[in-house]
């Protein structure tokens, strides 16, 4: 049974809040709306430069530096001609803004000399990787990001412990 507050709403509804961890440096969310270090990959979602309705799922594996870029429907990116495409470059650049170069390089096990570009220090080749998992993680992430900075309850977050916030 759900605990009710005096005004009839469930108590957790008053406590759910989103706290977004700020990036190391400001990021351009419109260009790379989602980036994460997860599942042994730097992976994320990159907006198409030409088609506003299209996004690419890009990933770089830790260790092997195998990379992939495809649309969220698993259509291969046309920009992968033997080297990382502009989406992968954008992903890596945004990851560095989000996590800092040291952390990203460590995660990918890449040697990045002072002043070098992370992408230029990767020695992997193109290997197909499924986009669906990354894309669905992005959609879940987006569901929270789309919520404007607000004090309105977010029911999906109700399982997070309340921090004693009361109105
Ligand atoms: Zn691409």
Tab-separated table of C-alpha atoms and ligand atoms in Angstrom:
chain	number	residue	atom	x	y	z
A	1	UNK	CA	0.000	0.000	0.000
A	2	UNK	CA	1.248	3.462	-0.919
A	3	UNK	CA	1.725	5.912	1.875
A	4	UNK	CA	-0.434	9.005	1.385
A	5	UNK	CA	0.337	12.544	2.384
A	6	UNK	CA	-2.401	14.796	3.814
A	7	UNK	CA	-3.296	16.198	0.389
A	8	UNK	CA	-3.890	12.711	-0.999
A	9	UNK	CA	-0.779	12.344	-3.137
A	10	UNK	CA	1.609	9.498	-2.571
A	11	UNK	CA	4.422	10.601	-0.287
A	12	UNK	CA	7.133	9.597	-2.757
A	13	UNK	CA	5.672	11.958	-5.341
A	14	UNK	CA	6.841	14.860	-3.248
A	15	UNK	CA	10.363	13.551	-2.961
A	16	UNK	CA	11.351	12.500	-6.460
A	17	UNK	CA	13.880	14.848	-7.954
A	18	UNK	CA	16.416	14.630	-10.734
A	19	UNK	CA	19.983	15.443	-10.008
A	20	UNK	CA	22.143	15.567	-13.112
A	21	UNK	CA	25.860	15.333	-12.547
A	22	UNK	CA	27.460	18.308	-14.267
A	23	UNK	CA	30.045	17.550	-16.954
A	24	UNK	CA	33.674	18.523	-16.531
A	25	UNK	CA	33.125	21.145	-19.233
A	26	UNK	CA	29.921	22.361	-20.868
A	27	UNK	CA	28.702	20.061	-23.605
A	28	UNK	CA	26.734	20.581	-26.794
A	29	UNK	CA	23.793	18.351	-26.062
A	30	UNK	CA	22.166	19.011	-29.436
A	31	UNK	CA	25.116	17.462	-31.250
A	32	UNK	CA	25.870	14.543	-28.979
A	33	UNK	CA	22.833	14.093	-26.769
A	34	UNK	CA	24.113	10.935	-25.095
A	35	UNK	CA	27.571	9.719	-24.188
A	36	UNK	CA	28.612	7.094	-21.652
A	37	UNK	CA	31.433	4.803	-20.632
A	38	UNK	CA	29.610	1.505	-20.256
A	39	UNK	CA	29.740	-2.169	-21.287
A	40	UNK	CA	33.440	-1.859	-22.087
A	41	UNK	CA	32.792	0.877	-24.620
A	42	UNK	CA	32.717	4.548	-25.100
A	43	UNK	CA	29.310	4.776	-26.695
A	44	UNK	CA	26.646	7.268	-27.412
A	45	UNK	CA	24.220	8.903	-29.750
A	46	UNK	CA	25.237	11.574	-32.246
A	47	UNK	CA	22.897	13.773	-34.242
A	48	UNK	CA	23.152	13.616	-38.000
A	49	UNK	CA	24.774	16.716	-39.361
A	50	UNK	CA	22.432	16.880	-42.330
A	51	UNK	CA	19.141	15.314	-41.257
A	52	UNK	CA	17.619	16.669	-38.085
A	53	UNK	CA	15.469	13.557	-37.675
A	54	UNK	CA	18.307	11.069	-37.829
A	55	UNK	CA	20.740	9.963	-35.165
A	56	UNK	CA	23.751	7.691	-35.186
A	57	UNK	CA	24.810	5.254	-32.523
A	58	UNK	CA	28.581	5.337	-32.265
A	59	UNK	CA	30.874	3.231	-30.132
A	60	UNK	CA	34.543	2.565	-29.491
A	61	UNK	CA	35.564	-0.572	-27.609
A	62	UNK	CA	37.963	-0.446	-24.707
A	63	UNK	CA	41.251	-2.207	-25.406
A	64	UNK	CA	40.773	-3.181	-29.066
A	65	UNK	CA	39.486	0.279	-30.047
A	66	UNK	CA	37.171	-1.423	-32.527
A	67	UNK	CA	34.686	1.186	-33.575
A	68	UNK	CA	31.272	1.238	-35.108
A	69	UNK	CA	28.761	3.768	-36.264
A	70	UNK	CA	25.279	3.069	-37.536
A	71	UNK	CA	21.837	4.575	-37.455
A	72	UNK	CA	19.573	3.462	-34.670
A	73	UNK	CA	18.067	1.043	-37.235
A	74	UNK	CA	21.471	-0.633	-37.657
A	75	UNK	CA	22.169	0.902	-41.056
A	76	UNK	CA	25.894	1.375	-41.356
A	77	UNK	CA	27.169	4.920	-41.354
A	78	UNK	CA	28.372	6.023	-44.779
A	79	UNK	CA	31.300	7.875	-43.261
A	80	UNK	CA	33.311	4.842	-42.139
A	81	UNK	CA	35.946	4.713	-44.840
A	82	UNK	CA	38.742	2.949	-43.012
A	83	UNK	CA	38.824	5.490	-40.240
A	84	UNK	CA	36.419	6.837	-37.624
A	85	UNK	CA	33.656	8.990	-39.100
A	86	UNK	CA	32.735	12.467	-37.946
A	87	UNK	CA	30.156	11.010	-35.548
A	88	UNK	CA	32.819	8.963	-33.774
A	89	UNK	CA	35.034	12.041	-33.657
A	90	UNK	CA	32.207	14.083	-32.196
A	91	UNK	CA	31.464	11.316	-29.689
A	92	UNK	CA	35.087	11.171	-28.540
A	93	UNK	CA	35.326	14.941	-28.289
A	94	UNK	CA	32.164	15.157	-26.215
A	95	UNK	CA	33.276	12.274	-24.002
A	96	UNK	CA	36.421	14.223	-23.219
A	97	UNK	CA	34.284	17.226	-22.274
A	98	UNK	CA	31.986	15.061	-20.201
A	99	UNK	CA	34.523	12.907	-18.360
A	100	UNK	CA	37.878	14.544	-18.939
A	101	UNK	CA	40.582	13.177	-21.243
A	102	UNK	CA	42.368	11.147	-18.568
A	103	UNK	CA	39.313	9.173	-17.611
A	104	UNK	CA	38.245	8.451	-21.195
A	105	UNK	CA	41.771	7.454	-22.263
A	106	UNK	CA	42.074	5.192	-19.222
A	107	UNK	CA	38.739	3.571	-19.931
A	108	UNK	CA	39.616	2.900	-23.558
A	109	UNK	CA	43.180	1.935	-22.625
A	110	UNK	CA	44.505	4.461	-25.109
A	111	UNK	CA	47.823	6.262	-25.003
A	112	UNK	CA	47.161	9.911	-25.672
A	113	UNK	CA	50.277	12.068	-25.746
A	114	UNK	CA	50.042	15.612	-24.474
A	115	UNK	CA	48.149	17.780	-26.947
A	116	UNK	CA	47.028	14.879	-29.157
A	117	UNK	CA	43.465	14.124	-30.191
A	118	UNK	CA	41.984	11.048	-28.557
A	119	UNK	CA	40.574	9.668	-31.819
A	120	UNK	CA	43.944	9.919	-33.538
A	121	UNK	CA	45.479	7.734	-30.832
A	122	UNK	CA	43.113	4.804	-31.370
A	123	UNK	CA	44.351	1.888	-33.440
A	124	UNK	CA	41.221	-0.200	-33.896
A	125	UNK	CA	39.278	-1.022	-37.014
A	126	UNK	CA	35.631	-1.084	-37.905
A	127	UNK	CA	33.658	-3.916	-36.326
A	128	UNK	CA	29.876	-4.082	-36.395
A	129	UNK	CA	28.209	-3.693	-33.009
A	130	UNK	CA	24.520	-3.707	-32.255
A	131	UNK	CA	23.037	-0.249	-31.868
A	132	UNK	CA	19.732	-1.183	-30.273
A	133	UNK	CA	20.996	-1.523	-26.700
A	134	UNK	CA	22.781	1.800	-26.758
A	135	UNK	CA	19.808	3.464	-28.339
A	136	UNK	CA	17.357	2.183	-25.767
A	137	UNK	CA	19.653	3.381	-22.982
A	138	UNK	CA	19.642	6.739	-24.706
A	139	UNK	CA	15.846	6.846	-24.800
A	140	UNK	CA	15.621	6.094	-21.097
A	141	UNK	CA	18.203	8.772	-20.413
A	142	UNK	CA	16.297	11.181	-22.646
A	143	UNK	CA	13.086	10.608	-20.763
A	144	UNK	CA	14.746	12.200	-17.767
A	145	UNK	CA	16.612	14.929	-19.608
A	146	UNK	CA	13.475	16.110	-21.353
A	147	UNK	CA	12.010	16.999	-18.007
A	148	UNK	CA	12.749	20.679	-17.500
A	149	UNK	CA	14.419	21.820	-14.331
A	150	UNK	CA	11.424	21.524	-12.085
A	151	UNK	CA	10.190	20.538	-8.690
A	152	UNK	CA	7.317	18.577	-10.205
A	153	UNK	CA	7.471	14.928	-9.150
A	154	UNK	CA	8.911	12.401	-11.586
A	155	UNK	CA	7.162	9.121	-10.827
A	156	UNK	CA	9.718	6.959	-12.659
A	157	UNK	CA	12.326	8.051	-10.134
A	158	UNK	CA	10.280	7.178	-7.094
A	159	UNK	CA	12.481	4.245	-6.120
A	160	UNK	CA	15.379	6.551	-5.420
A	161	UNK	CA	15.566	7.249	-1.715
A	162	UNK	CA	14.078	10.584	-0.795
A	163	UNK	CA	16.589	13.079	0.522
A	164	UNK	CA	14.243	14.539	3.074
A	165	UNK	CA	13.063	17.270	0.698
A	166	UNK	CA	9.713	18.726	1.659
A	167	UNK	CA	7.612	21.482	0.277
B	1	LIG	ZN1	29.173	7.860	-38.409
